[in-house]
XYZ file of C-alpha atoms in Angstrom:
787
model
C 16.443 24.037 49.341
C 17.936 20.545 46.681
C 18.477 17.666 48.132
C 19.488 14.426 47.932
C 18.354 11.886 50.559
C 21.869 11.120 51.154
C 23.307 14.494 51.382
C 19.768 14.405 54.248
C 21.446 11.973 55.838
C 24.788 12.315 55.648
C 23.848 16.096 57.406
C 20.915 15.429 59.962
C 23.054 11.918 61.412
C 21.281 9.392 59.228
C 20.974 5.947 57.148
C 18.921 6.302 53.679
C 17.702 3.051 52.563
C 16.045 2.654 49.114
C 15.961 4.887 46.004
C 18.415 7.750 46.407
C 15.917 10.444 45.354
C 16.161 13.803 45.282
C 14.102 16.808 46.761
C 13.156 19.893 46.951
C 9.745 20.098 49.738
C 9.104 18.827 52.826
C 5.313 17.419 54.128
C 4.335 17.312 58.025
C 1.085 17.631 57.204
C -0.190 14.061 54.446
C -3.412 16.417 54.758
C -2.476 19.393 52.564
C -0.325 17.257 49.924
C -1.032 16.771 47.420
C 1.875 15.225 45.486
C 4.748 14.019 45.428
C 7.152 14.642 42.792
C 10.471 15.711 44.994
C 8.592 16.013 48.551
C 10.210 14.453 50.852
C 7.605 13.317 53.658
C 8.636 13.835 57.562
C 6.924 11.695 59.845
C 6.512 13.663 63.253
C 5.447 11.185 66.195
C 3.772 14.230 67.557
C 1.293 14.422 70.910
C -2.029 14.526 68.636
C -0.730 12.755 65.366
C 1.255 10.153 63.928
C 2.623 10.583 60.881
C 4.157 7.549 60.622
C 0.377 5.722 60.222
C 0.289 8.117 57.051
C 2.860 6.872 54.773
C 0.383 4.265 53.030
C -1.736 6.946 52.046
C 1.073 9.278 51.244
C 2.548 6.421 48.987
C -0.907 6.432 46.789
C -0.300 9.759 46.347
C 3.242 8.932 44.724
C 5.158 10.212 47.168
C 8.440 8.175 47.177
C 10.406 9.966 49.681
C 10.476 9.527 53.573
C 11.706 10.397 57.119
C 10.907 8.532 59.913
C 11.396 7.872 62.803
C 10.734 4.058 63.561
C 11.338 1.289 60.102
C 8.802 1.085 58.062
C 8.245 -0.740 54.714
C 9.440 1.094 51.650
C 5.836 1.839 49.678
C 7.624 0.302 46.689
C 11.104 -0.411 44.899
C 11.224 3.636 43.708
C 11.451 5.065 47.000
C 13.767 5.935 49.162
C 14.138 6.656 53.243
C 16.179 8.573 56.358
C 15.741 7.370 59.540
C 16.570 9.538 62.305
C 15.937 9.405 66.428
C 14.457 11.568 65.395
C 12.188 14.013 63.199
C 12.006 16.480 64.287
C 15.687 17.324 65.687
C 16.466 15.899 61.597
C 14.321 18.963 60.004
C 15.746 21.487 62.901
C 19.331 19.974 61.681
C 19.101 19.797 58.338
C 16.953 24.181 58.089
C 20.199 25.191 60.138
C 23.058 23.436 57.723
C 20.239 25.513 54.723
C 20.333 28.127 56.564
C 23.841 28.334 57.049
C 24.497 27.784 53.238
C 21.709 31.510 52.977
C 24.372 34.192 51.467
C 21.823 36.910 52.608
C 20.745 38.712 55.652
C 18.373 37.402 57.895
C 16.432 38.969 60.310
C 15.018 37.134 63.278
C 12.177 37.865 65.071
C 11.107 37.945 68.784
C 8.916 39.187 71.573
C 6.198 38.625 73.839
C 3.673 40.978 71.857
C 3.510 42.078 67.663
C 6.049 39.320 66.345
C 3.850 38.561 63.938
C 2.971 42.243 62.252
C 6.354 43.578 63.087
C 7.289 40.599 60.469
C 4.297 41.024 57.621
C 4.760 44.634 57.415
C 8.712 44.867 57.075
C 7.732 41.917 54.203
C 5.934 44.037 52.867
C 7.681 47.222 52.604
C 10.732 45.641 51.140
C 10.691 47.181 47.387
C 9.317 45.259 44.800
C 11.959 44.347 42.879
C 14.604 43.494 46.773
C 13.811 39.495 46.323
C 13.132 39.058 50.279
C 11.245 36.367 51.943
C 9.014 35.913 54.657
C 8.057 33.288 57.307
C 4.915 32.591 56.697
C 1.370 32.379 58.389
C 3.051 31.094 62.172
C 5.120 29.450 60.677
C 7.440 30.262 64.650
C 6.901 27.073 66.326
C 10.406 24.275 66.616
C 8.431 23.349 63.392
C 7.420 26.089 61.929
C 10.947 27.857 61.940
C 13.047 24.541 60.559
C 10.179 24.705 57.909
C 10.359 28.199 57.452
C 13.905 28.492 57.295
C 13.615 25.180 54.003
C 11.431 27.151 51.663
C 14.860 30.175 51.165
C 15.558 29.863 47.574
C 18.628 31.414 48.320
C 18.510 33.779 45.951
C 16.680 36.419 48.238
C 18.480 39.391 50.027
C 16.608 39.508 53.145
C 14.676 37.005 55.238
C 12.129 37.657 58.279
C 11.940 34.660 60.359
C 9.368 34.926 62.975
C 10.198 32.801 66.016
C 8.384 32.262 69.077
C 8.769 29.808 72.582
C 6.561 28.766 75.658
C 9.096 27.339 78.008
C 12.515 27.081 78.841
C 15.322 25.785 76.248
C 13.441 26.925 73.406
C 15.057 29.636 72.071
C 18.263 27.620 72.279
C 17.228 25.842 69.270
C 15.643 28.315 67.575
C 18.893 30.321 67.288
C 20.552 27.208 66.523
C 18.589 27.127 62.949
C 18.306 30.948 62.010
C 21.629 32.613 62.873
C 19.972 35.970 63.363
C 21.874 38.635 61.673
C 19.955 41.480 63.266
C 17.209 41.176 65.935
C 13.932 42.683 66.521
C 13.288 41.667 70.047
C 9.497 43.669 69.724
C 8.113 43.873 73.184
C 8.057 41.916 76.635
C 4.463 40.605 78.153
C 2.285 38.189 80.112
C 1.978 35.878 77.061
C 3.281 32.610 78.172
C 4.380 34.000 80.920
C 3.298 30.310 83.617
C 6.206 28.662 82.388
C 9.100 31.133 83.489
C 9.699 31.632 86.982
C 10.364 35.740 86.093
C 9.351 38.144 84.231
C 13.360 38.493 83.743
C 14.479 34.625 82.929
C 11.519 35.169 79.812
C 13.376 38.407 79.011
C 17.083 35.556 78.646
C 14.968 33.469 76.791
C 13.944 36.005 74.372
C 17.737 37.293 74.588
C 19.653 33.845 73.481
C 18.231 34.205 69.654
C 20.445 37.459 69.750
C 23.605 35.241 70.768
C 25.711 35.637 67.533
C 23.294 38.327 65.375
C 25.274 41.883 64.691
C 22.238 44.459 65.443
C 20.010 44.328 67.830
C 16.463 46.407 67.313
C 14.139 46.515 70.476
C 12.285 49.982 72.192
C 13.336 51.462 75.415
C 8.914 51.052 76.516
C 10.123 48.176 78.196
C 12.637 48.750 80.358
C 13.724 45.975 81.390
C 14.009 44.553 78.095
C 16.300 47.585 77.262
C 18.731 47.092 80.153
C 19.109 43.741 80.123
C 19.904 44.450 75.829
C 22.699 47.242 77.245
C 24.251 44.585 79.997
C 24.762 40.899 77.799
C 25.309 43.107 73.944
C 26.810 46.326 75.235
C 29.942 45.266 71.927
C 26.428 44.667 69.494
C 25.216 47.469 67.465
C 22.180 48.421 69.162
C 18.986 50.341 68.046
C 16.190 51.904 70.031
C 13.085 52.075 67.825
C 11.648 54.710 70.419
C 13.920 56.938 69.138
C 13.281 56.938 65.436
C 11.686 59.932 64.342
C 9.406 58.635 60.850
C 7.534 61.599 58.789
C 3.884 59.756 58.452
C 0.791 60.127 59.605
C -0.088 57.162 62.403
C -3.636 56.265 62.904
C -2.561 52.834 64.944
C -3.273 52.432 68.544
C -0.336 52.808 71.289
C 0.719 49.067 71.042
C 0.380 48.806 66.812
C 1.943 52.208 67.254
C 5.354 50.616 68.979
C 5.707 47.983 66.127
C 5.515 50.530 63.593
C 8.394 51.746 65.084
C 10.739 48.512 64.999
C 9.632 48.516 61.771
C 10.784 51.650 60.486
C 14.437 51.356 62.866
C 14.977 47.571 60.113
C 14.099 49.104 56.997
C 16.816 51.690 57.938
C 19.348 49.165 59.204
C 18.908 47.034 56.241
C 18.899 50.421 54.018
C 15.551 50.581 52.131
C 14.310 53.280 53.835
C 10.304 53.945 55.259
C 9.129 55.715 52.204
C 7.703 52.842 50.797
C 6.876 51.531 54.148
C 3.433 50.378 54.522
C 2.258 50.799 58.747
C -1.580 50.555 58.694
C -3.787 48.481 61.076
C -6.405 48.114 58.086
C -3.899 46.114 55.404
C -5.135 42.887 55.851
C -2.683 39.810 57.259
C -2.165 37.385 54.921
C -5.280 34.054 53.875
C -8.013 35.967 54.981
C -11.122 33.787 54.053
C -13.995 35.610 53.116
C -17.585 34.896 51.531
C -17.791 35.169 47.155
C -20.767 35.677 45.429
C -22.974 32.545 43.643
C -21.716 30.080 46.240
C -17.481 31.212 46.443
C -15.462 31.665 48.437
C -12.216 33.758 47.818
C -8.503 33.060 50.263
C -7.599 36.844 49.962
C -3.574 36.346 49.530
C -3.415 39.905 47.607
C -0.154 42.279 49.175
C 3.384 40.130 47.815
C 3.569 38.065 45.917
C 7.145 35.388 46.244
C 7.392 31.719 44.627
C 6.930 30.470 48.890
C 4.377 32.411 49.185
C 3.109 30.939 46.330
C 3.402 27.404 47.047
C 1.860 27.528 50.715
C -1.699 29.451 48.577
C -2.306 27.126 46.507
C -1.641 24.634 49.551
C -4.399 26.399 51.644
C -6.788 26.264 47.956
C -6.145 22.833 48.631
C -7.296 22.890 52.034
C -10.305 24.939 51.806
C -12.304 23.047 48.068
C -13.364 20.558 50.647
C -15.083 19.393 46.334
C -15.412 22.719 44.850
C -13.883 23.535 42.121
C -10.644 25.435 42.560
C -9.775 29.177 40.833
C -6.500 30.124 41.790
C -5.716 33.914 40.353
C -2.330 34.921 40.121
C 0.458 37.754 39.434
C 3.703 38.696 38.757
C 6.716 37.068 41.203
C 8.182 39.657 41.384
C 10.741 38.600 44.416
C 12.470 37.222 42.824
C 16.342 35.852 41.707
C 15.357 32.684 38.870
C 14.690 33.077 35.399
C 11.495 34.296 33.990
C 10.930 29.925 32.948
C 12.357 28.537 35.153
C 10.374 30.778 37.867
C 7.161 30.254 36.134
C 7.664 26.676 35.234
C 8.216 25.990 38.969
C 4.524 27.687 39.292
C 2.371 26.178 36.943
C 3.961 22.660 38.368
C 2.701 23.597 41.405
C -1.118 24.574 40.258
C -1.509 21.384 38.539
C 0.096 19.109 41.821
C -2.885 20.940 43.870
C -5.729 20.336 41.181
C -6.274 23.552 40.213
C -9.237 23.566 38.091
C -8.770 27.555 36.685
C -5.665 29.219 36.489
C -5.758 33.074 35.463
C -2.761 35.358 34.818
C -2.034 38.868 35.694
C 0.943 40.415 34.216
C 3.370 40.402 31.316
C 5.750 37.744 32.676
C 3.595 35.553 33.475
C 0.903 35.833 30.454
C 4.838 35.578 28.500
C 4.827 32.039 29.399
C 0.887 31.545 28.932
C 2.300 27.996 27.124
C 3.889 25.912 30.451
C -0.126 26.907 32.140
C -2.570 23.479 32.000
C -5.027 24.461 29.291
C -8.078 26.286 29.444
C -5.800 28.882 32.178
C -6.169 32.660 31.362
C -4.185 35.635 30.988
C -4.929 39.362 31.235
C -1.352 42.234 31.318
C -3.363 43.848 33.546
C -6.092 43.028 36.857
C -8.322 46.401 35.157
C -8.389 44.035 31.609
C -9.542 41.558 34.314
C -12.075 43.510 35.392
C -13.465 44.628 32.075
C -13.696 40.699 31.175
C -15.160 39.753 34.744
C -18.020 37.902 33.394
C -16.160 36.021 31.486
C -14.433 33.812 33.891
C -17.157 31.265 36.056
C -16.425 32.121 39.970
C -19.798 30.232 41.396
C -19.453 27.288 43.522
C -15.654 27.787 43.427
C -13.084 28.215 45.749
C -11.289 31.245 43.988
C -7.414 31.902 45.331
C -6.098 36.164 44.749
C -2.684 35.473 44.524
C -0.538 39.265 44.101
C 1.629 41.607 44.967
C 0.942 44.905 46.114
C 0.617 46.408 43.172
C -1.637 44.537 41.036
C -4.189 46.117 42.473
C -6.403 42.633 43.684
C -8.329 44.566 46.097
C -10.444 45.759 43.451
C -11.110 42.407 42.321
C -12.128 41.336 45.862
C -14.555 43.142 46.600
C -16.155 42.268 43.103
C -15.981 38.400 44.326
C -17.466 39.507 47.707
C -20.544 38.209 48.744
C -21.363 40.899 52.099
C -20.558 44.580 51.633
C -21.281 45.626 54.522
C -18.473 47.969 56.347
C -19.139 45.947 59.311
C -17.292 42.720 60.001
C -16.682 40.205 62.506
C -12.641 39.304 62.154
C -11.532 35.735 63.172
C -8.284 34.447 63.378
C -8.547 30.600 62.488
C -4.857 30.226 64.361
C -5.812 31.402 67.277
C -8.266 29.086 67.507
C -5.869 25.937 66.526
C -3.758 27.523 69.831
C -7.194 27.158 71.126
C -7.666 23.490 70.268
C -3.915 22.726 70.725
C -4.096 24.256 74.154
C -6.897 21.608 75.612
C -5.385 18.501 73.110
C -2.314 18.782 75.567
C -3.941 18.468 78.454
C -6.159 15.364 76.845
C -3.818 11.737 75.650
C -2.396 11.201 73.004
C -4.950 10.710 70.241
C -7.584 11.798 72.180
C -11.021 12.323 70.162
C -12.583 15.795 70.589
C -16.544 16.772 69.983
C -16.005 20.867 68.298
C -19.328 21.783 69.094
C -20.350 24.452 66.344
C -23.954 25.171 66.931
C -25.786 28.104 66.056
C -22.741 28.541 63.184
C -20.445 28.281 65.198
C -21.931 29.886 68.666
C -22.032 33.328 65.413
C -18.462 32.411 64.624
C -19.218 31.272 61.325
C -19.969 27.381 60.850
C -18.756 26.425 56.899
C -14.731 27.292 57.195
C -14.814 26.932 61.254
C -15.677 23.149 60.504
C -13.249 23.121 57.525
C -10.441 23.854 59.883
C -11.738 21.397 62.219
C -11.295 19.121 59.689
C -8.141 19.472 57.899
C -6.964 19.378 62.022
C -8.454 15.627 63.032
C -11.607 16.289 64.907
C -13.204 13.435 65.580
C -16.671 14.784 66.235
C -19.233 17.818 65.071
C -21.747 18.622 67.128
C -24.500 21.074 65.835
C -28.060 21.884 66.953
C -30.034 20.931 64.551
C -30.256 19.314 60.854
C -30.092 22.242 58.848
C -26.808 23.142 60.924
C -25.220 19.935 59.822
C -27.184 20.319 55.963
C -25.607 23.358 55.330
C -22.213 22.186 56.483
C -22.562 19.098 54.120
C -23.482 21.103 51.484
C -20.289 22.309 51.486
C -18.061 19.942 51.756
C -17.683 18.772 55.059
C -17.427 14.413 54.792
C -17.042 14.289 59.253
C -19.297 12.473 61.124
C -21.809 15.251 62.562
C -23.838 15.089 66.055
C -27.273 16.371 65.463
C -27.620 17.536 68.937
C -31.483 18.194 69.056
C -32.939 16.090 66.896
C -36.537 15.988 66.381
C -38.289 13.364 64.406
C -39.341 15.772 62.038
C -36.269 15.591 60.812
C -34.399 12.601 60.447
C -35.050 11.266 57.309
C -33.186 14.420 56.165
C -30.863 13.984 58.254
C -30.362 10.165 57.416
C -29.890 11.299 53.743
C -27.441 13.563 54.892
C -25.335 11.437 56.865
C -25.749 13.527 59.650
C -25.830 10.894 63.485
C -28.703 11.367 66.430
C -28.355 12.860 70.006
C -30.244 10.551 71.038
C -32.521 11.218 74.643
C -35.764 9.121 75.209
C -37.368 5.634 74.271
C -40.109 8.045 71.796
C -36.950 9.847 69.803
C -34.854 5.862 69.325
C -38.704 4.336 67.904
C -39.064 7.052 65.877
C -35.722 6.879 64.400
C -34.991 3.328 64.258
C -38.531 3.319 61.837
C -36.269 6.250 60.389
C -34.055 3.778 59.707
C -35.354 1.259 58.515
C -37.603 2.937 56.030
C -33.828 4.470 54.411
C -33.503 0.357 54.073
C -30.120 1.560 56.617
C -28.041 -0.398 58.840
C -25.650 0.104 62.180
C -27.202 3.353 62.186
C -24.606 5.518 64.268
C -26.153 7.048 66.873
C -25.435 9.110 70.280
C -27.270 8.771 73.870
C -27.987 11.697 75.958
C -27.610 10.514 79.577
C -29.223 12.645 82.657
C -26.897 12.986 85.476
C -28.209 15.818 87.077
C -28.806 18.633 84.316
C -32.384 17.082 84.043
C -32.126 19.139 80.236
C -32.923 15.846 77.720
C -31.560 12.257 78.319
C -32.107 8.320 80.418
C -32.697 8.855 83.555
C -30.755 6.517 85.798
C -33.776 4.308 86.218
C -33.938 3.795 82.716
C -30.990 2.411 81.609
C -31.342 -1.048 81.995
C -34.808 -0.825 79.565
C -32.167 1.440 76.950
C -30.507 -1.265 77.111
C -31.988 -4.943 76.287
C -33.843 -1.587 73.925
C -31.358 -1.557 71.803
C -28.344 -4.799 72.591
C -29.623 -6.943 69.407
C -31.056 -4.301 67.054
C -29.254 -5.171 63.968
C -30.742 -1.316 62.402
C -29.096 0.986 65.370
C -25.431 0.954 66.391
C -24.210 3.436 69.442
C -21.682 5.318 68.283
C -21.236 7.663 71.564
C -23.366 7.395 74.895
C -23.288 10.909 76.961
C -24.196 13.460 79.313
C -23.889 17.461 80.009
C -21.707 18.694 83.048
C -24.219 21.718 83.856
C -21.074 23.570 86.817
C -17.869 22.284 85.986
C -16.527 25.897 85.306
C -17.542 27.297 89.023
C -15.886 26.109 91.324
C -18.120 26.119 94.219
C -20.603 23.818 92.743
C -17.657 21.046 92.364
C -18.860 18.767 94.812
C -21.544 18.724 92.434
C -19.508 17.879 89.369
C -17.852 14.623 90.415
C -21.274 13.763 91.292
C -22.527 13.816 87.792
C -18.820 11.908 87.124
C -19.558 9.007 89.413
C -22.887 8.837 87.918
C -21.812 8.750 84.328
C -19.482 6.845 84.907
C -21.618 3.991 86.905
C -24.826 4.454 84.342
C -22.700 4.421 80.641
C -21.109 1.225 82.059
C -24.353 -0.145 83.309
C -25.010 0.396 79.281
C -21.628 -0.602 77.466
C -22.449 -3.924 79.577
C -25.719 -4.660 77.430
C -23.337 -4.232 74.556
C -21.251 -6.511 72.282
C -19.113 -3.165 71.271
C -17.349 -0.842 73.776
C -18.691 3.280 72.263
C -16.634 6.072 72.843
C -18.337 7.324 76.428
C -18.019 11.365 76.929
C -19.040 13.861 79.364
C -16.396 16.647 79.802
C -17.175 19.777 77.988
C -14.037 22.631 77.148
C -13.774 24.021 81.591
C -13.970 20.155 82.346
C -10.948 18.936 79.965
C -8.383 20.715 82.462
C -9.878 20.822 86.263
C -11.445 17.152 85.437
C -8.825 15.084 84.364
C -11.432 12.088 85.261
C -14.539 13.339 83.339
C -11.860 12.459 80.023
C -13.447 9.026 79.855
C -12.632 8.039 75.569
C -13.741 11.526 73.888
C -13.882 15.615 74.795
C -16.528 18.105 74.026
C -14.421 21.108 72.965
C -16.983 24.206 72.744
C -16.692 27.610 73.961
C -13.015 27.061 74.411
C -11.931 26.241 71.126
C -12.941 30.759 70.573
C -11.431 31.467 73.382
C -14.509 33.222 75.058
C -14.608 33.294 79.002
C -11.455 32.688 79.448
C -10.101 35.726 80.229
C -8.016 35.016 83.430
C -6.140 32.141 80.951
C -3.688 34.341 78.986
C -2.898 30.957 76.782
C -6.445 31.014 74.957
C -6.646 34.066 71.879
C -9.958 35.436 71.669
C -10.694 34.165 68.269
C -13.103 37.049 67.223
C -13.113 41.172 66.179
C -16.362 43.013 65.439
C -14.961 46.550 64.061
C -16.664 48.495 62.056
C -16.000 52.248 60.486
C -16.454 55.625 60.457
C -18.188 56.659 58.169
C -19.275 61.167 59.421
C -17.331 63.540 61.769
C -20.236 66.297 63.285
C -18.748 69.221 65.258
C -21.520 70.219 67.648
C -22.025 72.850 70.419
C -23.266 71.953 74.015
C -26.979 72.083 74.617
C -26.971 69.849 71.015
C -28.550 66.351 71.885
C -27.530 63.644 69.873
C -29.497 61.063 68.177
C -33.515 59.534 69.103
C -35.573 61.137 72.035
C -33.080 63.607 73.216
C -31.632 60.998 75.006
C -27.844 62.813 74.623
C -28.416 66.492 76.102
C -24.304 67.449 75.199
C -22.706 69.640 78.557
C -19.382 70.107 76.393
C -18.372 70.836 72.284
C -18.800 67.247 70.923
C -17.395 65.754 68.489
C -19.502 62.823 66.838
C -18.628 59.385 65.251
C -21.542 57.761 63.300
C -20.427 53.791 62.616
C -22.693 52.405 60.576
C -23.518 49.133 63.008
C -26.606 49.164 65.000
C -29.295 46.238 66.922
C -30.221 45.005 63.745
C -26.648 43.685 63.821
C -26.096 42.566 67.183
C -24.737 45.708 68.876
C -27.460 45.563 72.157
C -29.685 49.002 72.719
C -28.683 48.740 76.109
C -24.573 49.809 75.597
C -26.071 52.987 74.572
C -25.736 55.687 76.362
C -22.060 55.621 77.548
C -22.465 52.458 78.911
C -19.803 51.041 75.802
C -16.783 52.345 75.235
C -15.354 51.680 71.716
C -12.188 51.673 71.007
C -10.958 54.302 68.638
C -6.789 54.293 67.255
C -6.383 52.881 70.554
C -8.451 54.823 72.698
C -11.667 55.046 74.286
C -15.136 56.103 72.772
C -17.615 55.840 74.233
C -21.564 55.140 72.477
C -23.789 58.166 72.815
C -27.336 58.673 72.482
C -28.936 55.477 72.018
C -28.189 52.542 69.231
C -29.615 52.861 66.176
C -31.214 50.067 64.259
C -28.545 50.298 61.630
C -26.018 52.436 63.464
C -24.673 54.590 66.835
C -22.691 57.170 67.624
C -19.886 57.924 69.473
C -17.468 60.346 71.141
C -14.110 61.344 69.753
C -13.974 64.765 70.766
C -10.851 63.798 73.382
C -9.458 61.176 70.568
C -6.547 64.111 68.814
C -6.448 62.770 64.167
C -10.042 60.140 64.220
C -10.902 60.590 60.472
C -13.668 59.740 58.413
C -12.546 55.098 56.892
C -10.757 54.906 60.580
C -11.300 52.040 62.014
C -13.262 50.773 65.048
C -13.220 47.448 67.263
C -16.547 47.302 68.813
C -15.319 44.386 70.395
C -11.731 42.297 70.082
C -8.421 41.897 72.460
C -8.043 44.819 74.781
C -8.528 45.192 77.830
C -11.799 46.852 79.002
C -12.986 45.433 75.235
C -13.484 42.326 75.427
C -16.970 39.983 75.183
C -16.854 39.046 78.376
C -16.040 42.672 80.139
C -19.341 43.606 77.391
C -21.543 40.841 78.747
C -20.667 41.950 82.096
C -22.023 45.790 81.288
C -25.537 43.345 79.826
C -24.935 41.401 82.710
C -25.727 38.354 80.446
C -23.310 35.952 79.259
C -21.103 35.796 76.684
C -22.975 32.957 74.154
C -25.384 35.150 73.978
C -23.707 38.844 72.224
C -21.449 36.148 69.589
C -25.007 34.327 68.997
C -26.429 37.938 68.507
C -23.915 38.799 66.208
C -26.342 39.092 62.692
C -25.693 36.988 60.006
C -25.851 40.367 57.478
C -21.853 41.167 59.077
C -19.782 39.775 57.046
C -17.484 36.964 58.938
C -13.564 37.741 57.321
C -11.756 34.868 57.762
C -7.423 34.595 58.786
C -4.998 32.807 59.392
C -2.138 34.231 60.299
């Protein structure tokens, strides 16, 4: 985009005051804005954040252009402001206008499931010589679609835009912006069904996206959807992707096979065919976060490279760095219609604005324009040349962005940089975690503070990367179990308040040295921590008082509250930041009476304590289950634990499990009837059997009690039981009835698919999901994605 503020005011029906500035980018999240020049900050007053509060911060960073919903004082005479009734509506109008100026084809992708993967596969299947654009990550909301469209440079031949809805009326607003030429309807299912009266209503809502489209791609695998399309749009070009005949080896589950056929039909319609198409569950999504060598972290986004995705990736580098050195490895950009000097000039400016400490350019073109980039940048003509000089570059204690086109083959560089090479991985979907966070926020008052539980390495998910995301999302507190966990977060650049729930006397001094805040649950711990604070010459040090309201684990009991108030009310050394308790049965409807008794007891006890103070600490007792079930328990703050990870809520379709444990087949054997498998010959074969060995065992967290057929993993979308005993580092599975399995194929130990979830595994083991998640070994590589 490239507009004067006066143009924007005219297009959206706003009023301009101040300077008439030219802007080329829109920012709505103050936390990810590094720069300033040509950026307009759109202040949105949303459910969880009010952007108007951050105008001053933006001005300090040099931003001079603003779109606002209410009058604000311009930070300086150089600034310009467009006043509108609704910032979101204004951005949508601007996006609709910008779309109307676009001369390429626009493909809109919607459906209950598979939207993102169809979009990503289609985008990466485009020839490198053809300029295209794909909306970043999961930018499919009312705001995300508007921001995506405003990223269009105008020179692209094809734009792939993802469109998602959760309630009636939303698709009409998206269609008004996107005005797609081609619509792909991936599926119709249960996702977000709660807000629709029937499946028919949801189908009609989805199909309103195709109101002005010339072509609709769908699958007759969904007969109700197909019938309604034919009824409403008989005059359009209708392409049933299930009729596709594709000549490639498809090693995917049934659901992903349907997605691949959608992409195949789309690529043929666009005129590019499927010869270069990529249909593989092994191809990762964008922006994977991985642990690297020498205390580094990798942001892997190495499958395509256009100017807009480079800007998004650099933004992610800035957000994730948390004070660490920023290294960006960027390849030649293939998809661009602009002159090379202008293109790499924009990249160089974006590198400066993102605060990159070291730029490494890879490719003939970017190397040719080395003079445009900051002093100290390195350039290599090929990835091979960079790898040959690998040790010359400094990687330690850095956040490293790998941003390359498909033919740059940065995956080889990624393998050198990764700290762990274990085939088994725990993939963590941070975008799903954000959705879970926002689900709970919708049940709370606007801007209601949240404590996020990241104890036990975030229930085994991985602490630092989760903490960075939560810090970026504006969570008020993190909570860990022990001081060591908090110290690790501090060493990785986490600056937000951290509560230590199991604070012991021996760790008080080191806690204070790292600004960690203790849970205080007894007079003994209170006196000990006061002495530690005095030794450190600290005053008004924040503490968190734990009350025992019926769980009887830790905490002051009711008879002690008055004495506690007398002890703390005039204390200059300690200050109560919060008063809290723990509900023991909030997820058990049969115990709701007891839960309400706990809430009432907490209200009474905490008020008793507050009366002794001349300030008001935050009060909190609600955990994940209580947030939605007991509004009266919300008080001043809430704690979000397992619900953040989408675990333990299998009957809530709006919460998404964020973790998938997977590995790959390392060997396949054809065994005859009567042979045995594994230790103790525990499995004796009653038929000719094909077995596969997978490199995951009880040392990785695969419980020994899952052997002997008690648990089935998923291979190519099919169940494969574990046979014999689970070994320390490996297990064997039966793949006799699954066709086409090869060494290297992905195996899902647990994920989101019904019958293969954590809840299913917990039921088999007669345990809880917490125990399984926290048992996943730290030697298992964690991969973080932002889809």
